[in-house]
Amino acid sequence: MSLANLFQNNSRVLTFTIANSHFGIDACNILSFSDEYKQIQLASTAQHPSFLGYLDYRDTLINVYDSATLLNRKRNWDDKNQLIADIDTYKQAHTDWIQALERSITSDENFTLSRDPKMCAFGQWFYSFKTEDSDLLAILEKIDKPHQLIHQLADVLLEMKNSGDAERAIRLLSIEKGTTLRKLLRSLDQITDILKRDMHPVIIHLTLDGKTPSFSLALDEVDDIIDYEIDNLDTQTAQALSHEPLKGYLRHKSGQRYMMLCIEKLSAQIRKISSLEDCIS
């Protein structure tokens, strides 16, 4: 998608967030943006961690860099990816929990797993997790009851076994596996789907001269395109933060503040990275 309409106005900026840090890129440095993240061609040899590969931009291969890694920040996706991995673990843990309970009913094996829904690994996460995502909240509200019911099974069914009614306990457990456990696992799958749905990287193609593509950045997500006044760009901050590739600190009328990236400094940083890679190779 072209940003030609934005390019005509040097006082517009594309804003994005990385690890709670707010950044901006002047629209005059943006040729276009796309959702072609999956089309990135991987490099054949090891490169700097920020280098993702190449994209074809109007018959020219352009280097693509991960913005968070290039700016020495933690990716927004890292926490989501970790949570997705954790949810897979929680699903397996509750499947294993049910299997362990079944073994305890059918044999003399002691049942040693947590009977308290707040003490298992999932429960500790669930009862402390906070989110403002309405879709996630709706699913989380459905999880509490089946999760508690699962853990209550141990006391109820083991008491049946101890009373000499192991056959009935196994029959009830089979029903709960097909209903309560399935509902819990399905809800956890829905959480994973929501987390994956929100992970849509955006590629922005950047230029130094307004015409020629220089390099591209992959952003985990884009916030907005805003207007700003040059007088609100504090260039003294860039001098104080000389280790950052900034041209200033933007104080927007909304009250938000943005670190304005300097494409020239970013380009110089990339050239330095490329030179080091050449020396190593």
XYZ file of N, CA and C in Angstrom:
843
model
N 0.844 -1.195 0.000
C 0.000 0.000 0.000
C 0.875 1.239 0.000
N 0.616 2.172 -0.889
C 1.455 3.356 -1.018
C 1.105 4.403 0.028
N 2.131 5.132 0.453
C 1.933 6.245 1.374
C 2.172 7.569 0.653
N 1.908 7.593 -0.647
C 2.188 8.794 -1.421
C 1.447 10.004 -0.886
N 0.231 9.804 -0.397
C -0.537 10.932 0.129
C 0.089 11.492 1.394
N 0.787 10.632 2.139
C 1.458 11.106 3.351
C 2.783 11.752 3.030
N 3.405 11.289 1.954
C 4.734 11.762 1.610
C 4.751 13.246 1.278
N 3.597 13.781 0.902
C 3.545 15.186 0.538
C 3.628 16.099 1.765
N 3.496 15.541 2.930
C 3.449 16.353 4.139
C 4.501 15.851 5.123
N 5.536 16.661 5.334
C 6.642 16.249 6.192
C 6.292 16.265 7.671
N 5.089 16.745 8.026
C 4.729 16.823 9.434
C 3.743 15.729 9.822
N 3.890 14.565 9.178
C 3.096 13.405 9.568
C 4.063 12.292 9.949
N 3.620 11.479 10.884
C 4.510 10.450 11.399
C 3.736 9.155 11.628
N 4.366 8.056 11.278
C 3.822 6.729 11.559
C 4.324 6.316 12.936
N 3.424 5.964 13.832
C 3.821 5.617 15.200
C 3.641 4.124 15.455
N 4.509 3.594 16.309
C 4.426 2.185 16.696
C 5.059 2.020 18.069
N 4.785 0.896 18.694
C 5.250 0.645 20.060
C 6.058 -0.642 20.113
N 7.181 -0.587 20.805
C 7.996 -1.772 21.051
C 8.309 -1.810 22.546
N 7.852 -2.856 23.196
C 8.163 -3.051 24.625
C 7.890 -1.795 25.445
N 6.715 -1.208 25.255
C 6.264 -0.027 25.995
C 7.011 1.253 25.641
N 7.871 1.206 24.628
C 8.533 2.411 24.132
C 7.818 2.851 22.861
N 7.492 4.138 22.782
C 6.740 4.668 21.648
C 7.698 5.331 20.652
N 7.589 4.893 19.384
C 8.463 5.394 18.334
C 7.648 6.030 17.218
N 8.341 6.856 16.430
C 7.724 7.448 15.258
C 8.721 7.486 14.110
N 8.209 7.351 12.887
C 9.021 7.496 11.681
C 8.342 8.520 10.796
N 9.094 9.542 10.402
C 8.527 10.585 9.562
C 8.013 9.986 8.258
N 6.814 10.393 7.862
C 6.189 9.837 6.660
C 7.004 10.099 5.404
N 7.824 11.130 5.425
C 8.619 11.427 4.231
C 9.683 10.367 3.971
N 9.956 9.518 4.966
C 10.943 8.446 4.798
C 10.308 7.106 4.449
N 8.992 7.091 4.298
C 8.280 5.843 4.033
C 7.794 5.816 2.590
N 8.260 4.799 1.862
C 7.790 4.621 0.491
C 6.449 3.903 0.461
N 6.333 2.842 1.234
C 5.092 2.066 1.273
C 5.149 1.106 2.435
N 4.032 0.462 2.701
C 4.024 -0.596 3.700
C 3.226 -1.770 3.166
N 3.489 -2.958 3.709
C 2.842 -4.163 3.208
C 2.715 -5.195 4.321
N 1.979 -6.265 4.024
C 1.825 -7.367 4.977
C 2.506 -8.624 4.437
N 3.618 -8.441 3.766
C 4.308 -9.546 3.094
C 5.354 -10.229 3.973
N 5.130 -10.218 5.263
C 6.116 -10.802 6.184
C 6.444 -12.247 5.815
N 5.436 -13.018 5.463
C 5.653 -14.431 5.150
C 6.372 -14.627 3.825
N 6.485 -13.561 3.022
C 7.178 -13.657 1.735
C 8.663 -13.310 1.826
N 9.122 -12.983 3.040
C 10.537 -12.639 3.216
C 11.401 -13.841 2.836
N 12.397 -13.590 1.975
C 13.333 -14.643 1.570
C 14.480 -14.691 2.580
N 14.672 -15.825 3.182
C 15.687 -15.959 4.215
C 17.086 -15.917 3.620
N 18.024 -15.404 4.416
C 19.425 -15.364 3.978
C 19.999 -16.775 4.004
N 20.944 -17.041 3.122
C 21.541 -18.373 3.034
C 22.631 -18.589 4.076
N 23.152 -17.508 4.638
C 24.201 -17.612 5.654
C 23.793 -16.843 6.907
N 24.447 -17.132 8.017
C 24.141 -16.458 9.279
C 24.398 -14.961 9.169
N 23.490 -14.181 9.696
C 23.591 -12.734 9.652
C 23.335 -12.176 11.049
N 23.370 -10.842 11.147
C 23.042 -10.180 12.403
C 21.622 -10.579 12.831
N 21.372 -10.758 14.134
C 20.044 -11.203 14.592
C 18.884 -10.336 14.107
N 19.138 -9.064 13.831
C 18.058 -8.181 13.377
C 17.707 -8.392 11.914
N 18.601 -9.035 11.165
C 18.380 -9.209 9.724
C 17.459 -10.398 9.474
N 16.311 -10.133 8.841
C 15.314 -11.173 8.602
C 15.454 -11.824 7.235
N 15.941 -11.045 6.249
C 16.056 -11.574 4.895
C 15.763 -10.493 3.867
N 15.175 -10.899 2.746
C 14.967 -9.973 1.636
C 13.508 -9.985 1.178
N 13.087 -8.823 0.674
C 11.775 -8.716 0.049
C 11.927 -8.047 -1.309
N 11.116 -8.466 -2.246
C 11.108 -7.865 -3.579
C 10.250 -6.609 -3.543
N 10.898 -5.462 -3.751
C 10.162 -4.202 -3.832
C 10.368 -3.628 -5.231
N 9.352 -3.750 -6.061
C 9.412 -3.246 -7.429
C 10.653 -3.749 -8.163
N 10.810 -5.088 -8.114
C 11.896 -5.778 -8.813
C 13.278 -5.504 -8.224
N 13.323 -5.028 -6.994
C 14.588 -4.816 -6.292
C 14.535 -5.543 -4.952
N 15.563 -6.343 -4.663
C 15.618 -7.034 -3.384
C 16.080 -6.064 -2.300
N 15.255 -5.924 -1.275
C 15.537 -4.997 -0.189
C 15.771 -5.776 1.100
N 16.785 -5.389 1.860
C 17.045 -6.010 3.153
C 15.932 -5.648 4.137
N 15.492 -6.647 4.885
C 14.448 -6.437 5.887
C 15.023 -6.718 7.274
N 14.775 -5.796 8.209
C 15.295 -5.920 9.567
C 14.154 -5.899 10.571
N 14.321 -6.674 11.640
C 13.347 -6.652 12.724
C 13.576 -5.393 13.550
N 12.551 -4.566 13.658
C 12.708 -3.261 14.313
C 13.102 -3.400 15.780
N 12.476 -4.325 16.494
C 12.773 -4.465 17.920
C 14.220 -4.871 18.157
N 14.691 -5.875 17.431
C 16.071 -6.339 17.600
C 17.059 -5.257 17.194
N 16.752 -4.558 16.099
C 17.643 -3.498 15.627
C 17.755 -2.379 16.654
N 16.662 -2.124 17.391
C 16.635 -1.054 18.382
C 16.911 -1.570 19.799
N 17.384 -2.807 19.887
C 17.752 -3.407 21.179
C 16.587 -3.427 22.163
N 15.414 -3.783 21.653
C 14.233 -3.917 22.488
C 13.702 -5.341 22.408
N 12.894 -5.680 23.381
C 12.220 -6.968 23.378
C 11.021 -6.891 22.450
N 10.846 -7.899 21.625
C 9.734 -7.904 20.680
C 8.399 -7.992 21.410
N 7.392 -7.294 20.876
C 6.052 -7.372 21.446
C 5.524 -8.801 21.415
N 5.965 -9.563 20.434
C 5.479 -10.928 20.273
C 6.059 -11.903 21.281
N 7.174 -11.565 21.879
C 7.862 -12.533 22.733
C 6.963 -13.050 23.851
N 6.269 -12.126 24.521
C 5.385 -12.531 25.618
C 4.221 -13.371 25.101
N 3.682 -12.992 23.931
C 2.562 -13.757 23.362
C 3.012 -15.157 22.963
N 4.174 -15.243 22.345
C 4.685 -16.552 21.948
C 4.937 -17.437 23.172
N 5.444 -16.834 24.230
C 5.681 -17.588 25.460
C 4.364 -18.065 26.057
N 3.350 -17.193 26.023
C 2.050 -17.572 26.574
C 1.429 -18.696 25.744
N 1.580 -18.640 24.425
C 1.076 -19.710 23.562
C 1.737 -21.037 23.925
N 3.056 -20.989 24.141
C 3.777 -22.201 24.535
C 3.313 -22.684 25.912
N 3.084 -21.738 26.831
C 2.621 -22.100 28.174
C 1.239 -22.762 28.118
N 0.363 -22.234 27.261
C -0.992 -22.790 27.162
C -0.948 -24.233 26.659
N -0.055 -24.508 25.713
C 0.117 -25.892 25.269
C 0.524 -26.786 26.437
N 1.393 -26.242 27.303
C 1.827 -26.998 28.484
C 0.666 -27.215 29.447
N -0.165 -26.165 29.628
C -1.316 -26.273 30.532
C -2.315 -27.330 30.027
N -2.515 -27.360 28.726
C -3.432 -28.353 28.150
C -2.940 -29.771 28.425
N -1.670 -29.982 28.154
C -1.108 -31.311 28.364
C -1.125 -31.676 29.848
N -0.858 -30.695 30.708
C -0.824 -30.958 32.148
C -2.183 -31.431 32.649
N -3.269 -30.860 32.133
C -4.587 -31.276 32.611
C -5.013 -32.609 32.003
N -4.550 -32.890 30.800
C -4.782 -34.220 30.233
C -4.040 -35.268 31.061
N -2.783 -34.951 31.421
C -1.994 -35.857 32.263
C -2.626 -36.014 33.641
N -3.215 -34.926 34.151
C -3.850 -34.939 35.480
C -4.995 -35.947 35.491
N -5.822 -35.897 34.451
C -6.950 -36.819 34.346
C -6.459 -38.266 34.231
N -5.414 -38.475 33.445
C -4.866 -39.826 33.279
C -4.302 -40.357 34.593
N -3.641 -39.464 35.360
C -3.101 -39.882 36.661
C -4.227 -40.247 37.618
N -5.328 -39.500 37.561
C -6.479 -39.801 38.411
C -7.085 -41.150 38.020
N -7.149 -41.398 36.727
C -7.687 -42.677 36.256
C -6.833 -43.844 36.742
N -5.517 -43.676 36.710
C -4.631 -44.741 37.185
C -4.822 -44.978 38.672
N -5.049 -43.892 39.418
C -5.238 -44.026 40.869
C -6.531 -44.769 41.194
N -7.539 -44.585 40.323
C -8.812 -45.267 40.560
C -8.721 -46.749 40.213
N -7.991 -47.045 39.157
C -7.936 -48.436 38.663
C -6.807 -49.253 39.273
N -5.932 -48.591 40.036
C -4.809 -49.310 40.656
C -4.563 -48.750 42.046
N -3.478 -49.176 42.635
C -3.126 -48.684 43.976
C -2.170 -47.496 43.911
N -1.987 -46.919 42.731
C -1.076 -45.779 42.569
C -1.636 -44.554 43.293
N -0.780 -43.949 44.112
C -1.205 -42.757 44.838
C -1.406 -41.584 43.885
N -2.422 -40.770 44.174
C -2.659 -39.560 43.374
C -2.005 -38.391 44.102
N -0.945 -37.829 43.508
C -0.147 -36.802 44.187
C -0.261 -35.411 43.547
N -1.042 -35.301 42.489
C -1.151 -34.009 41.810
C -2.090 -33.067 42.570
N -1.986 -31.765 42.246
C -2.729 -30.749 42.992
C -4.239 -30.918 42.839
N -4.928 -30.846 43.957
C -6.395 -30.878 43.938
C -6.968 -29.471 44.049
N -6.121 -28.522 44.315
C -6.540 -27.120 44.444
C -6.377 -26.438 43.080
N -7.461 -25.942 42.465
C -7.360 -25.320 41.142
C -6.477 -24.082 41.112
N -6.234 -23.496 42.259
C -5.398 -22.297 42.303
C -3.913 -22.619 42.456
N -3.607 -23.892 42.678
C -2.219 -24.254 42.944
C -1.518 -24.909 41.753
N -2.258 -25.380 40.759
C -1.594 -25.934 39.583
C -0.996 -24.778 38.781
N -0.096 -25.111 37.865
C 0.602 -24.061 37.095
C -0.382 -23.180 36.341
N -1.394 -23.789 35.735
C -2.391 -23.003 35.009
C -3.165 -22.104 35.963
N -3.582 -22.652 37.092
C -4.338 -21.862 38.061
C -3.558 -20.659 38.555
N -2.264 -20.833 38.797
C -1.435 -19.717 39.254
C -1.387 -18.618 38.197
N -1.327 -19.033 36.914
C -1.349 -18.033 35.836
C -2.742 -17.424 35.711
N -3.750 -18.270 35.684
C -5.118 -17.836 35.421
C -5.604 -16.807 36.437
N -5.357 -17.053 37.707
C -5.894 -16.177 38.747
C -5.055 -14.914 38.954
N -3.960 -14.797 38.225
C -3.149 -13.574 38.327
C -3.095 -12.801 37.003
N -3.569 -13.428 35.926
C -3.476 -12.815 34.597
C -4.448 -11.654 34.462
N -3.967 -10.538 33.880
C -4.778 -9.349 33.653
C -4.742 -8.995 32.169
N -5.879 -8.632 31.637
C -5.947 -8.210 30.243
C -7.127 -7.269 30.054
N -7.029 -6.405 29.045
C -8.135 -5.519 28.683
C -8.785 -5.973 27.382
N -8.314 -7.080 26.824
C -8.869 -7.607 25.589
C -10.233 -8.241 25.884
N -11.290 -7.681 25.312
C -12.647 -8.153 25.608
C -12.868 -9.594 25.148
N -12.258 -9.974 24.026
C -12.412 -11.351 23.541
C -11.766 -12.344 24.502
N -10.573 -11.984 24.988
C -9.901 -12.853 25.951
C -10.684 -12.945 27.258
N -11.188 -11.822 27.709
C -11.948 -11.796 28.960
C -13.172 -12.703 28.870
N -13.840 -12.683 27.717
C -15.038 -13.507 27.544
C -14.706 -14.982 27.664
N -13.566 -15.388 27.120
C -13.166 -16.797 27.197
C -12.718 -17.157 28.607
N -11.959 -16.255 29.230
C -11.468 -16.527 30.584
C -12.622 -16.726 31.564
N -13.710 -16.003 31.340
C -14.868 -16.148 32.219
C -15.484 -17.545 32.110
N -15.310 -18.176 30.944
C -15.869 -19.518 30.734
C -14.970 -20.618 31.287
N -13.740 -20.275 31.586
C -12.766 -21.291 31.977
C -12.830 -21.638 33.455
N -13.149 -20.683 34.293
C -13.047 -20.871 35.738
C -13.865 -22.076 36.227
N -15.120 -22.177 35.803
C -15.984 -23.255 36.302
C -15.490 -24.636 35.897
N -15.231 -24.898 34.603
C -14.745 -26.243 34.249
C -13.397 -26.564 34.873
N -12.551 -25.542 35.051
C -11.248 -25.801 35.671
C -11.423 -26.233 37.122
N -12.318 -25.569 37.838
C -12.566 -25.965 39.227
C -13.193 -27.355 39.298
N -14.110 -27.632 38.372
C -14.765 -28.949 38.369
C -13.765 -30.075 38.135
N -12.804 -29.830 37.247
C -11.779 -30.842 36.976
C -11.057 -31.218 38.262
N -10.606 -30.199 39.003
C -9.819 -30.472 40.201
C -10.665 -31.074 41.327
N -11.967 -30.807 41.323
C -12.840 -31.373 42.342
C -13.065 -32.868 42.137
N -12.780 -33.342 40.922
C -13.010 -34.751 40.620
C -12.184 -35.677 41.497
N -10.979 -35.238 41.840
C -10.090 -36.119 42.599
C -10.727 -36.542 43.916
N -11.212 -35.574 44.692
C -11.812 -35.905 45.986
C -13.044 -36.786 45.814
N -13.896 -36.422 44.858
C -15.166 -37.137 44.675
C -14.944 -38.569 44.193
N -14.129 -38.735 43.149
C -13.968 -40.055 42.546
C -13.087 -40.979 43.379
N -12.074 -40.427 44.036
C -11.240 -41.278 44.890
C -12.020 -41.736 46.115
N -12.951 -40.930 46.580
C -13.814 -41.338 47.686
C -14.712 -42.498 47.254
N -15.193 -42.422 45.999
C -15.990 -43.529 45.457
C -15.168 -44.815 45.430
N -13.928 -44.687 44.948
C -13.052 -45.864 44.880
C -12.844 -46.457 46.269
N -12.553 -45.583 47.232
C -12.300 -46.054 48.594
C -13.543 -46.694 49.224
N -14.704 -46.334 48.679
C -15.965 -46.907 49.178
C -16.346 -48.176 48.422
N -15.441 -48.617 47.528
C -15.679 -49.859 46.797
C -16.457 -49.693 45.510
N -16.573 -48.462 45.008
C -17.341 -48.220 43.784
C -16.429 -47.658 42.695
N -15.294 -48.329 42.474
C -14.328 -47.863 41.475
C -14.923 -47.880 40.072
N -15.793 -48.841 39.787
C -16.383 -48.939 38.446
C -17.223 -47.700 38.124
N -17.993 -47.260 39.081
C -18.813 -46.052 38.874
C -17.922 -44.819 38.743
N -16.842 -44.781 39.523
C -15.922 -43.643 39.455
C -15.298 -43.534 38.062
N -14.905 -44.683 37.498
C -14.311 -44.682 36.157
C -15.336 -44.234 35.126
N -16.581 -44.666 35.291
C -17.641 -44.295 34.351
C -17.878 -42.779 34.393
N -17.914 -42.224 35.587
C -18.109 -40.779 35.718
C -16.916 -40.001 35.171
N -15.713 -40.540 35.392
C -14.514 -39.878 34.882
C -14.530 -39.843 33.353
N -14.989 -40.928 32.750
C -15.077 -40.976 31.290
C -16.022 -39.903 30.771
N -17.131 -39.704 31.468
C -18.082 -38.653 31.071
C -17.441 -37.275 31.191
N -16.728 -37.060 32.290
C -16.101 -35.753 32.518
C -15.006 -35.469 31.493
N -14.309 -36.519 31.047
C -13.287 -36.327 30.002
C -13.917 -35.826 28.712
N -15.101 -36.333 28.391
C -15.753 -35.937 27.149
C -16.528 -34.641 27.246
N -16.688 -34.116 28.453
C -17.459 -32.871 28.628
C -16.604 -31.769 29.263
N -16.373 -31.871 30.543
C -15.678 -30.793 31.267
C -14.258 -30.586 30.773
N -13.493 -31.685 30.651
C -12.111 -31.541 30.176
C -12.090 -31.007 28.757
N -12.965 -31.519 27.915
C -13.001 -31.052 26.522
C -13.344 -29.565 26.456
N -14.254 -29.121 27.292
C -14.617 -27.696 27.319
C -13.429 -26.840 27.742
N -12.681 -27.308 28.749
C -11.513 -26.568 29.209
C -10.463 -26.481 28.112
N -10.166 -27.600 27.472
C -9.145 -27.618 26.416
C -9.573 -26.774 25.228
N -10.858 -26.801 24.895
C -11.346 -26.001 23.780
C -11.200 -24.501 24.079
N -11.478 -24.113 25.306
C -11.330 -22.701 25.692
C -9.868 -22.261 25.628
N -8.965 -23.144 26.036
C -7.538 -22.822 25.949
C -7.109 -22.678 24.489
N -7.666 -23.516 23.617
C -7.377 -23.388 22.183
C -7.864 -22.040 21.648
N -8.995 -21.579 22.137
C -9.543 -20.291 21.696
C -8.640 -19.132 22.121
N -8.051 -19.253 23.308
C -7.106 -18.219 23.750
C -5.908 -18.183 22.812
N -5.395 -19.357 22.462
C -4.272 -19.430 21.528
C -4.635 -18.803 20.192
N -5.840 -19.088 19.701
C -6.280 -18.524 18.420
C -6.318 -17.007 18.464
N -6.786 -16.436 19.567
C -6.851 -14.975 19.700
C -5.449 -14.383 19.714
N -4.548 -15.009 20.448
C -3.174 -14.507 20.519
C -2.519 -14.538 19.143
N -2.732 -15.616 18.394
C -2.148 -15.720 17.061
C -2.805 -14.748 16.088
N -4.101 -14.520 16.269
C -4.835 -13.608 15.391
C -4.276 -12.190 15.463
N -3.839 -11.796 16.645
C -3.348 -10.436 16.851
C -1.903 -10.243 16.406
N -1.262 -11.307 15.940
C 0.148 -11.208 15.557
C 0.267 -11.044 14.042
N 0.186 -9.799 13.595
C 0.260 -9.501 12.162
C 1.340 -8.435 11.925
N 2.546 -8.847 11.605
C 3.618 -7.868 11.387
C 3.371 -7.032 10.129
N 3.858 -5.830 10.177
C 3.753 -4.902 9.047
C 5.164 -4.574 8.576
N 5.361 -4.592 7.265
C 6.651 -4.221 6.683
C 6.553 -2.805 6.147
N 7.503 -1.940 6.532
C 7.553 -0.599 5.946
C 8.854 -0.460 5.159
N 8.717 0.003 3.923
C 9.863 0.215 3.046
C 10.309 1.668 3.192
N 11.578 1.849 3.543
C 12.088 3.173 3.892
C 13.044 3.711 2.836
N 13.095 5.023 2.783
C 13.936 5.694 1.795
C 14.678 6.869 2.424
N 15.852 7.152 1.881
C 16.625 8.318 2.320
C 16.380 9.520 1.428
N 16.149 9.264 0.139
C 16.005 10.359 -0.816
C 14.583 10.576 -1.306
N 13.644 9.808 -0.783
C 12.261 9.973 -1.191
C 11.878 9.173 -2.415
N 12.833 8.486 -3.034
C 12.555 7.727 -4.251
C 13.105 6.304 -4.184
N 14.360 6.199 -3.781
C 15.048 4.908 -3.825
C 14.858 4.146 -2.515
N 14.441 2.887 -2.574
C 14.318 2.104 -1.337
C 15.689 1.863 -0.715
N 15.777 2.081 0.579
C 17.047 1.898 1.284
C 17.070 0.573 2.052
N 16.094 0.364 2.905
C 15.940 -0.882 3.652
C 14.511 -0.924 4.169
N 14.125 -2.054 4.750
C 12.763 -2.218 5.262
C 12.799 -2.660 6.712
N 11.766 -2.273 7.445
C 11.632 -2.668 8.842
C 10.366 -3.492 9.030
N 10.468 -4.518 9.861
C 9.299 -5.298 10.251
C 8.841 -4.802 11.620
N 7.588 -4.339 11.688
C 7.004 -3.858 12.934
C 5.995 -4.882 13.424
N 6.032 -5.199 14.707
C 5.074 -6.156 15.238
C 3.648 -5.646 15.062
N 3.467 -4.361 15.192
C 2.164 -3.750 14.987
C 2.333 -2.241 14.831
N 1.403 -1.626 14.122
C 1.431 -0.177 13.900
C 0.348 0.461 14.754
N 0.662 1.612 15.362
C -0.322 2.300 16.197
C -1.207 3.227 15.378
N -0.589 4.252 14.763
C -1.400 5.267 14.094
C -0.526 6.118 13.179
N -1.177 6.972 12.421
C -0.487 8.003 11.645
C -1.005 9.337 12.162
N -0.117 10.163 12.662
C -0.530 11.403 13.320
C 0.164 12.608 12.697
N -0.437 13.761 12.898
C 0.177 15.029 12.499
C 1.007 15.557 13.661
N 2.036 16.303 13.344
C 2.802 16.948 14.403
C 3.388 18.263 13.906
N 3.717 19.103 14.844
C 4.327 20.390 14.528
C 5.827 20.306 14.791
N 6.607 20.842 13.863
C 8.064 20.783 13.973
C 8.544 21.370 15.292
N 7.848 22.396 15.781
C 8.263 23.034 17.035
C 8.179 22.080 18.221
N 7.395 21.033 18.081
C 7.238 20.078 19.183
C 8.259 18.938 19.138
N 9.182 19.022 18.186
C 10.226 18.010 18.083
C 11.469 18.502 18.816
N 11.772 17.880 19.925
C 12.918 18.250 20.756
C 14.166 17.534 20.238
N 15.003 18.242 19.503
C 16.212 17.633 18.933
C 17.344 17.550 19.950
N 17.241 18.296 21.040
C 18.277 18.228 22.070
C 18.304 16.846 22.728
N 17.148 16.215 22.799
C 17.065 14.886 23.401
C 17.891 13.885 22.618
N 17.889 14.032 21.302
C 18.656 13.118 20.459
C 20.140 13.186 20.785
N 20.609 14.370 21.141
C 22.020 14.514 21.517
C 22.295 13.828 22.845
N 21.326 13.936 23.758
C 21.499 13.296 25.062
C 21.434 11.768 24.936
N 20.642 11.296 23.956
C 20.518 9.854 23.729
C 21.267 9.482 22.459
N 22.543 9.805 22.460
C 23.354 9.608 21.252
C 23.500 8.136 20.878
N 23.266 7.239 21.845
C 23.371 5.817 21.554
C 22.148 5.295 20.805
N 21.085 6.124 20.738
C 19.878 5.738 20.024
C 19.860 6.413 18.650
N 19.363 5.735 17.602
C 19.288 6.332 16.264
C 18.096 7.279 16.139
N 18.150 8.384 16.884
C 17.024 9.311 16.948
C 17.366 10.660 16.339
N 16.323 11.336 15.869
C 16.507 12.724 15.459
C 15.780 13.679 16.398
N 15.046 13.142 17.338
C 14.379 13.999 18.304
C 13.351 13.259 19.127
N 12.768 14.007 20.032
C 11.755 13.490 20.947
C 10.496 14.305 20.719
N 9.452 13.655 20.188
C 8.254 14.371 19.788
C 7.240 14.428 20.922
N 6.839 15.653 21.252
C 5.779 15.866 22.236
C 4.492 16.145 21.457
N 3.617 15.168 21.405
C 2.392 15.328 20.626
C 1.304 16.002 21.455
N 0.381 16.664 20.768
C -0.687 17.396 21.450
C -1.608 16.481 22.256
N -1.613 15.185 21.927
C -2.422 14.221 22.665
C -1.856 13.959 24.054
N -0.619 14.377 24.267
C 0.056 14.114 25.533
C 1.053 12.971 25.436
N 0.957 12.195 24.364
C 1.885 11.102 24.152
C 3.225 11.627 23.660
N 4.278 10.918 23.978
C 5.614 11.293 23.516
C 6.213 10.152 22.707
N 6.925 10.513 21.653
C 7.480 9.519 20.744
C 8.958 9.782 20.499
N 9.716 8.702 20.437
C 11.098 8.804 20.009
C 11.110 8.746 18.483
N 11.480 9.859 17.861
C 11.475 9.939 16.406
C 12.758 9.341 15.852
N 12.613 8.288 15.073
C 13.779 7.632 14.511
C 14.389 8.450 13.391
N 15.698 8.407 13.339
C 16.443 9.069 12.264
C 16.861 7.992 11.265
N 16.294 8.040 10.070
C 16.563 7.008 9.077
C 18.032 7.014 8.662
N 18.637 8.215 8.619
C 20.060 8.288 8.264
C 20.910 7.546 9.293
N 20.597 7.733 10.580
C 21.352 7.041 11.626
C 21.088 5.540 11.601
N 19.846 5.160 11.332
C 19.532 3.745 11.227
C 20.279 3.108 10.057
N 20.335 3.847 8.951
C 21.039 3.342 7.769
C 22.524 3.162 8.065
N 23.100 4.132 8.790
C 24.514 4.036 9.166
C 24.742 2.848 10.096
N 23.798 2.623 11.013
C 23.900 1.481 11.929
C 23.864 0.172 11.157
N 22.991 0.107 10.148
C 22.885 -1.104 9.333
C 24.155 -1.327 8.517
N 24.714 -0.250 7.985
C 25.962 -0.384 7.224
C 27.072 -0.903 8.126
N 27.098 -0.438 9.366
C 28.104 -0.897 10.321
C 27.920 -2.381 10.602
N 26.654 -2.792 10.773
C 26.360 -4.208 10.997
C 26.823 -5.040 9.818
N 26.526 -4.564 8.615
C 26.907 -5.295 7.389
C 28.414 -5.394 7.270
N 29.128 -4.334 7.643
C 30.588 -4.339 7.564
C 31.172 -5.366 8.525
N 30.597 -5.431 9.726
C 31.082 -6.402 10.712
C 30.833 -7.826 10.231
N 29.672 -8.044 9.610
C 29.364 -9.374 9.094
C 30.340 -9.769 8.001
N 30.687 -8.789 7.155
C 31.653 -9.061 6.066
C 33.009 -9.436 6.633
N 33.409 -8.734 7.721
C 34.715 -9.013 8.330
C 34.741 -10.417 8.942
N 33.607 -10.795 9.580
C 33.531 -12.105 10.220
C 33.556 -13.219 9.180
N 32.811 -12.997 8.085
C 32.749 -14.020 7.047
C 34.033 -14.084 6.237
